[in-house]
């Protein structure tokens, strides 16, 4: 019989792509989402891709009564936990919002999972836990003691809570540390929803190309990298979503344990390389200027993802140009739908 998976934040950017992959791999999916950074319509968009309805609870994972009601009604076998705030800059301005929402949400969810003896969980973490390191490619055993923002701290604390529960309370946990997720589903029916001025590079690029922003500012070209701009490991969101299904399969099969996996392509690209790749697939000239460095930016970071490749039997299928193509397709489809 198919297993039933609760996906918290299942209408968000990575959550929605993961729900598609779960449904396409015959998992039953129940979503809980408070719509704080998503819209209800995403559920219908998912269905238009998979042909399967999304069972949706509009509620907050911090609300233990709603969560308990959900666990009473649904026979949940495992959980993928995405629901969290994710803006690094905002977390510096308002750290308590991040501690309260992200850490409390994790505790509330784990407590109810424990109560209902649901102990299989995949947790959404970030390469931000590695802080400002110069040791790329980064392996999972790299020290993670210095978070560079309150957002990063919430990821570290949640990882630690899960490790405890795996050690002492019979949980089976998989922690996924994402590098830079970009792109959208190739159907252009789901993608990252723009909310105000984007902080992240790729939505900023596509919005600029679409004429919604005047120009892109490249944050510094005086770094110690080949072209002077920052290097990141960009990963297609569909590759990332597929890794969640593999991680869940892995978690169900393993014994009480906690495993951590980096999810990236293993390749670093500079900001200027991303711009060039975008220009090539879109046929557009992107207006940009070189500006000052952005506070808190790590110079260069990319993943060693061999552990995920070996143990999860997962590899990335999409390269940078496919990421840019799908990001652009999504931008155009989104503009048309407005
Ligand atoms: N950049 C620009 N101009 C922009 C936006 C970004 O030059 O307008 C540059 C940044 O300086 C950086 C690169 O593009 O060098 C990527 O920046 P993003 O904001 O897209 O991504 P970050 O690497 O800063 O952040 C991502 C995730 C965070 C996570 C972090 C971990 O968005 O959630 O990686 O390092 F915490």
PDB file of N, CA and C and ligand atoms in Angstrom, residues 86 88 126-128 148 151 178-181 198-204 216-220 230-232 234 271 294 297-298 301, ligand 1:
ATOM      1  N   UNK A  86      12.546  32.071   5.354  1.00  0.00           N
ATOM      2  CA  UNK A  86      13.823  31.763   4.713  1.00  0.00           C
ATOM      3  C   UNK A  86      14.620  32.965   4.208  1.00  0.00           C
ATOM      4  N   UNK A  88      17.305  35.545   4.542  1.00  0.00           N
ATOM      5  CA  UNK A  88      18.480  35.764   5.391  1.00  0.00           C
ATOM      6  C   UNK A  88      18.493  37.191   5.959  1.00  0.00           C
ATOM      7  N   UNK A 126      20.104  23.858   5.027  1.00  0.00           N
ATOM      8  CA  UNK A 126      20.747  24.730   4.028  1.00  0.00           C
ATOM      9  C   UNK A 126      22.253  24.698   4.177  1.00  0.00           C
ATOM     10  N   UNK A 127      22.945  24.960   3.074  1.00  0.00           N
ATOM     11  CA  UNK A 127      24.408  25.039   3.136  1.00  0.00           C
ATOM     12  C   UNK A 127      24.847  26.253   3.943  1.00  0.00           C
ATOM     13  N   UNK A 128      23.892  27.106   4.306  1.00  0.00           N
ATOM     14  CA  UNK A 128      24.230  28.264   5.141  1.00  0.00           C
ATOM     15  C   UNK A 128      24.843  27.817   6.477  1.00  0.00           C
ATOM     16  N   UNK A 148      25.913  32.227   9.999  1.00  0.00           N
ATOM     17  CA  UNK A 148      26.183  33.629   9.687  1.00  0.00           C
ATOM     18  C   UNK A 148      24.946  34.519   9.779  1.00  0.00           C
ATOM     19  N   UNK A 151      18.732  33.175  10.588  1.00  0.00           N
ATOM     20  CA  UNK A 151      18.137  32.114   9.756  1.00  0.00           C
ATOM     21  C   UNK A 151      19.010  30.859   9.818  1.00  0.00           C
ATOM     22  N   UNK A 178      20.616  22.094   1.315  1.00  0.00           N
ATOM     23  CA  UNK A 178      20.534  22.571  -0.062  1.00  0.00           C
ATOM     24  C   UNK A 178      21.584  23.628  -0.336  1.00  0.00           C
ATOM     25  N   UNK A 179      22.086  23.612  -1.545  1.00  0.00           N
ATOM     26  CA  UNK A 179      22.910  24.730  -1.992  1.00  0.00           C
ATOM     27  C   UNK A 179      21.950  25.767  -2.625  1.00  0.00           C
ATOM     28  N   UNK A 180      22.109  26.230  -3.839  1.00  0.00           N
ATOM     29  CA  UNK A 180      21.215  27.312  -4.298  1.00  0.00           C
ATOM     30  C   UNK A 180      20.148  26.812  -5.283  1.00  0.00           C
ATOM     31  N   UNK A 181      18.931  26.551  -4.782  1.00  0.00           N
ATOM     32  CA  UNK A 181      17.870  26.051  -5.669  1.00  0.00           C
ATOM     33  C   UNK A 181      17.373  27.150  -6.607  1.00  0.00           C
ATOM     34  N   UNK A 198      12.929  40.723  -5.302  1.00  0.00           N
ATOM     35  CA  UNK A 198      13.637  39.484  -4.932  1.00  0.00           C
ATOM     36  C   UNK A 198      15.005  39.757  -4.316  1.00  0.00           C
ATOM     37  N   UNK A 199      15.368  38.937  -3.348  1.00  0.00           N
ATOM     38  CA  UNK A 199      16.721  38.995  -2.763  1.00  0.00           C
ATOM     39  C   UNK A 199      17.665  38.141  -3.585  1.00  0.00           C
ATOM     40  N   UNK A 200      17.118  37.096  -4.176  1.00  0.00           N
ATOM     41  CA  UNK A 200      17.965  36.081  -4.816  1.00  0.00           C
ATOM     42  C   UNK A 200      18.276  36.421  -6.265  1.00  0.00           C
ATOM     43  N   UNK A 201      19.420  35.925  -6.699  1.00  0.00           N
ATOM     44  CA  UNK A 201      19.949  36.293  -8.012  1.00  0.00           C
ATOM     45  C   UNK A 201      19.028  35.931  -9.178  1.00  0.00           C
ATOM     46  N   UNK A 202      18.594  34.688  -9.250  1.00  0.00           N
ATOM     47  CA  UNK A 202      17.905  34.259 -10.475  1.00  0.00           C
ATOM     48  C   UNK A 202      16.538  34.938 -10.656  1.00  0.00           C
ATOM     49  N   UNK A 203      15.689  35.011  -9.607  1.00  0.00           N
ATOM     50  CA  UNK A 203      14.452  35.775  -9.812  1.00  0.00           C
ATOM     51  C   UNK A 203      14.725  37.246 -10.163  1.00  0.00           C
ATOM     52  N   UNK A 204      15.808  37.803  -9.624  1.00  0.00           N
ATOM     53  CA  UNK A 204      16.137  39.195  -9.957  1.00  0.00           C
ATOM     54  C   UNK A 204      16.490  39.307 -11.435  1.00  0.00           C
ATOM     55  N   UNK A 216      20.117  44.787 -12.955  1.00  0.00           N
ATOM     56  CA  UNK A 216      20.648  43.954 -11.873  1.00  0.00           C
ATOM     57  C   UNK A 216      21.912  44.603 -11.339  1.00  0.00           C
ATOM     58  N   UNK A 217      22.098  44.548 -10.030  1.00  0.00           N
ATOM     59  CA  UNK A 217      23.379  44.969  -9.461  1.00  0.00           C
ATOM     60  C   UNK A 217      24.136  43.716  -9.061  1.00  0.00           C
ATOM     61  N   UNK A 218      25.332  43.549  -9.605  1.00  0.00           N
ATOM     62  CA  UNK A 218      26.192  42.432  -9.206  1.00  0.00           C
ATOM     63  C   UNK A 218      26.911  42.871  -7.934  1.00  0.00           C
ATOM     64  N   UNK A 219      26.729  42.098  -6.882  1.00  0.00           N
ATOM     65  CA  UNK A 219      27.269  42.523  -5.578  1.00  0.00           C
ATOM     66  C   UNK A 219      28.759  42.208  -5.448  1.00  0.00           C
ATOM     67  N   UNK A 220      29.567  43.026  -6.082  1.00  0.00           N
ATOM     68  CA  UNK A 220      31.027  42.940  -5.921  1.00  0.00           C
ATOM     69  C   UNK A 220      31.695  42.127  -7.010  1.00  0.00           C
ATOM     70  N   UNK A 230      31.142  36.299  -6.820  1.00  0.00           N
ATOM     71  CA  UNK A 230      30.888  35.143  -5.931  1.00  0.00           C
ATOM     72  C   UNK A 230      30.557  33.877  -6.702  1.00  0.00           C
ATOM     73  N   UNK A 231      30.948  32.759  -6.112  1.00  0.00           N
ATOM     74  CA  UNK A 231      30.644  31.456  -6.722  1.00  0.00           C
ATOM     75  C   UNK A 231      29.666  30.681  -5.831  1.00  0.00           C
ATOM     76  N   UNK A 232      28.634  30.123  -6.483  1.00  0.00           N
ATOM     77  CA  UNK A 232      27.629  29.311  -5.784  1.00  0.00           C
ATOM     78  C   UNK A 232      27.382  28.024  -6.575  1.00  0.00           C
ATOM     79  N   UNK A 234      24.497  26.243  -7.986  1.00  0.00           N
ATOM     80  CA  UNK A 234      23.078  26.354  -8.331  1.00  0.00           C
ATOM     81  C   UNK A 234      22.549  24.974  -8.713  1.00  0.00           C
ATOM     82  N   UNK A 271      28.631  34.691 -10.478  1.00  0.00           N
ATOM     83  CA  UNK A 271      27.459  35.520 -10.829  1.00  0.00           C
ATOM     84  C   UNK A 271      27.511  35.870 -12.323  1.00  0.00           C
ATOM     85  N   UNK A 294      27.721  42.670  -0.966  1.00  0.00           N
ATOM     86  CA  UNK A 294      26.566  42.591  -0.062  1.00  0.00           C
ATOM     87  C   UNK A 294      27.050  42.012   1.264  1.00  0.00           C
ATOM     88  N   UNK A 297      27.742  38.020   2.430  1.00  0.00           N
ATOM     89  CA  UNK A 297      27.934  37.056   1.331  1.00  0.00           C
ATOM     90  C   UNK A 297      29.222  36.258   1.523  1.00  0.00           C
ATOM     91  N   UNK A 298      29.101  34.953   1.350  1.00  0.00           N
ATOM     92  CA  UNK A 298      30.260  34.063   1.387  1.00  0.00           C
ATOM     93  C   UNK A 298      30.938  34.167   0.011  1.00  0.00           C
ATOM     94  N   UNK A 301      31.281  28.961  -2.552  1.00  0.00           N
ATOM     95  CA  UNK A 301      30.885  27.714  -1.880  1.00  0.00           C
ATOM     96  C   UNK A 301      30.207  26.799  -2.889  1.00  0.00           C
TER      97      UNK A 301
HETATM   98  N1  LIG B   1      23.587  38.489  -6.187  1.00  0.00           N
HETATM   99  C1  LIG B   1      23.853  39.615  -6.926  1.00  0.00           C
HETATM  100  N2  LIG B   1      22.828  40.489  -7.148  1.00  0.00           N
HETATM  101  C2  LIG B   1      21.560  40.279  -6.696  1.00  0.00           C
HETATM  102  C3  LIG B   1      21.303  39.106  -5.936  1.00  0.00           C
HETATM  103  C4  LIG B   1      22.345  38.235  -5.683  1.00  0.00           C
HETATM  104  O1  LIG B   1      24.986  39.839  -7.363  1.00  0.00           O
HETATM  105  O2  LIG B   1      20.682  41.126  -6.937  1.00  0.00           O
HETATM  106  C5  LIG B   1      24.673  37.533  -5.940  1.00  0.00           C
HETATM  107  C6  LIG B   1      24.998  37.357  -4.474  1.00  0.00           C
HETATM  108  O3  LIG B   1      25.925  38.331  -4.047  1.00  0.00           O
HETATM  109  C7  LIG B   1      25.540  35.940  -4.454  1.00  0.00           C
HETATM  110  C8  LIG B   1      24.804  35.237  -5.581  1.00  0.00           C
HETATM  111  O4  LIG B   1      24.261  36.270  -6.395  1.00  0.00           O
HETATM  112  O5  LIG B   1      26.890  35.969  -4.778  1.00  0.00           O
HETATM  113  C9  LIG B   1      23.679  34.363  -5.085  1.00  0.00           C
HETATM  114  O6  LIG B   1      22.873  35.123  -4.222  1.00  0.00           O
HETATM  115  P1  LIG B   1      21.443  34.619  -3.736  1.00  0.00           P
HETATM  116  O7  LIG B   1      20.846  35.703  -2.893  1.00  0.00           O
HETATM  117  O8  LIG B   1      20.639  34.139  -4.898  1.00  0.00           O
HETATM  118  O9  LIG B   1      21.783  33.333  -2.876  1.00  0.00           O
HETATM  119  P2  LIG B   1      22.717  33.215  -1.567  1.00  0.00           P
HETATM  120  O10 LIG B   1      23.841  32.323  -1.970  1.00  0.00           O
HETATM  121  O11 LIG B   1      23.045  34.488  -0.961  1.00  0.00           O
HETATM  122  O12 LIG B   1      21.679  32.558  -0.576  1.00  0.00           O
HETATM  123  C10 LIG B   1      21.319  31.260  -0.694  1.00  0.00           C
HETATM  124  C11 LIG B   1      19.894  31.030  -0.170  1.00  0.00           C
HETATM  125  C12 LIG B   1      19.835  31.186   1.324  1.00  0.00           C
HETATM  126  C13 LIG B   1      20.943  30.396   1.986  1.00  0.00           C
HETATM  127  C14 LIG B   1      22.275  30.757   1.399  1.00  0.00           C
HETATM  128  C15 LIG B   1      23.390  29.949   1.972  1.00  0.00           C
HETATM  129  O13 LIG B   1      19.006  31.928  -0.776  1.00  0.00           O
HETATM  130  O14 LIG B   1      18.598  30.686   1.768  1.00  0.00           O
HETATM  131  O15 LIG B   1      22.262  30.516   0.018  1.00  0.00           O
HETATM  132  O16 LIG B   1      24.636  30.462   1.652  1.00  0.00           O
HETATM  133  F1  LIG B   1      20.958  30.654   3.301  1.00  0.00           F
END
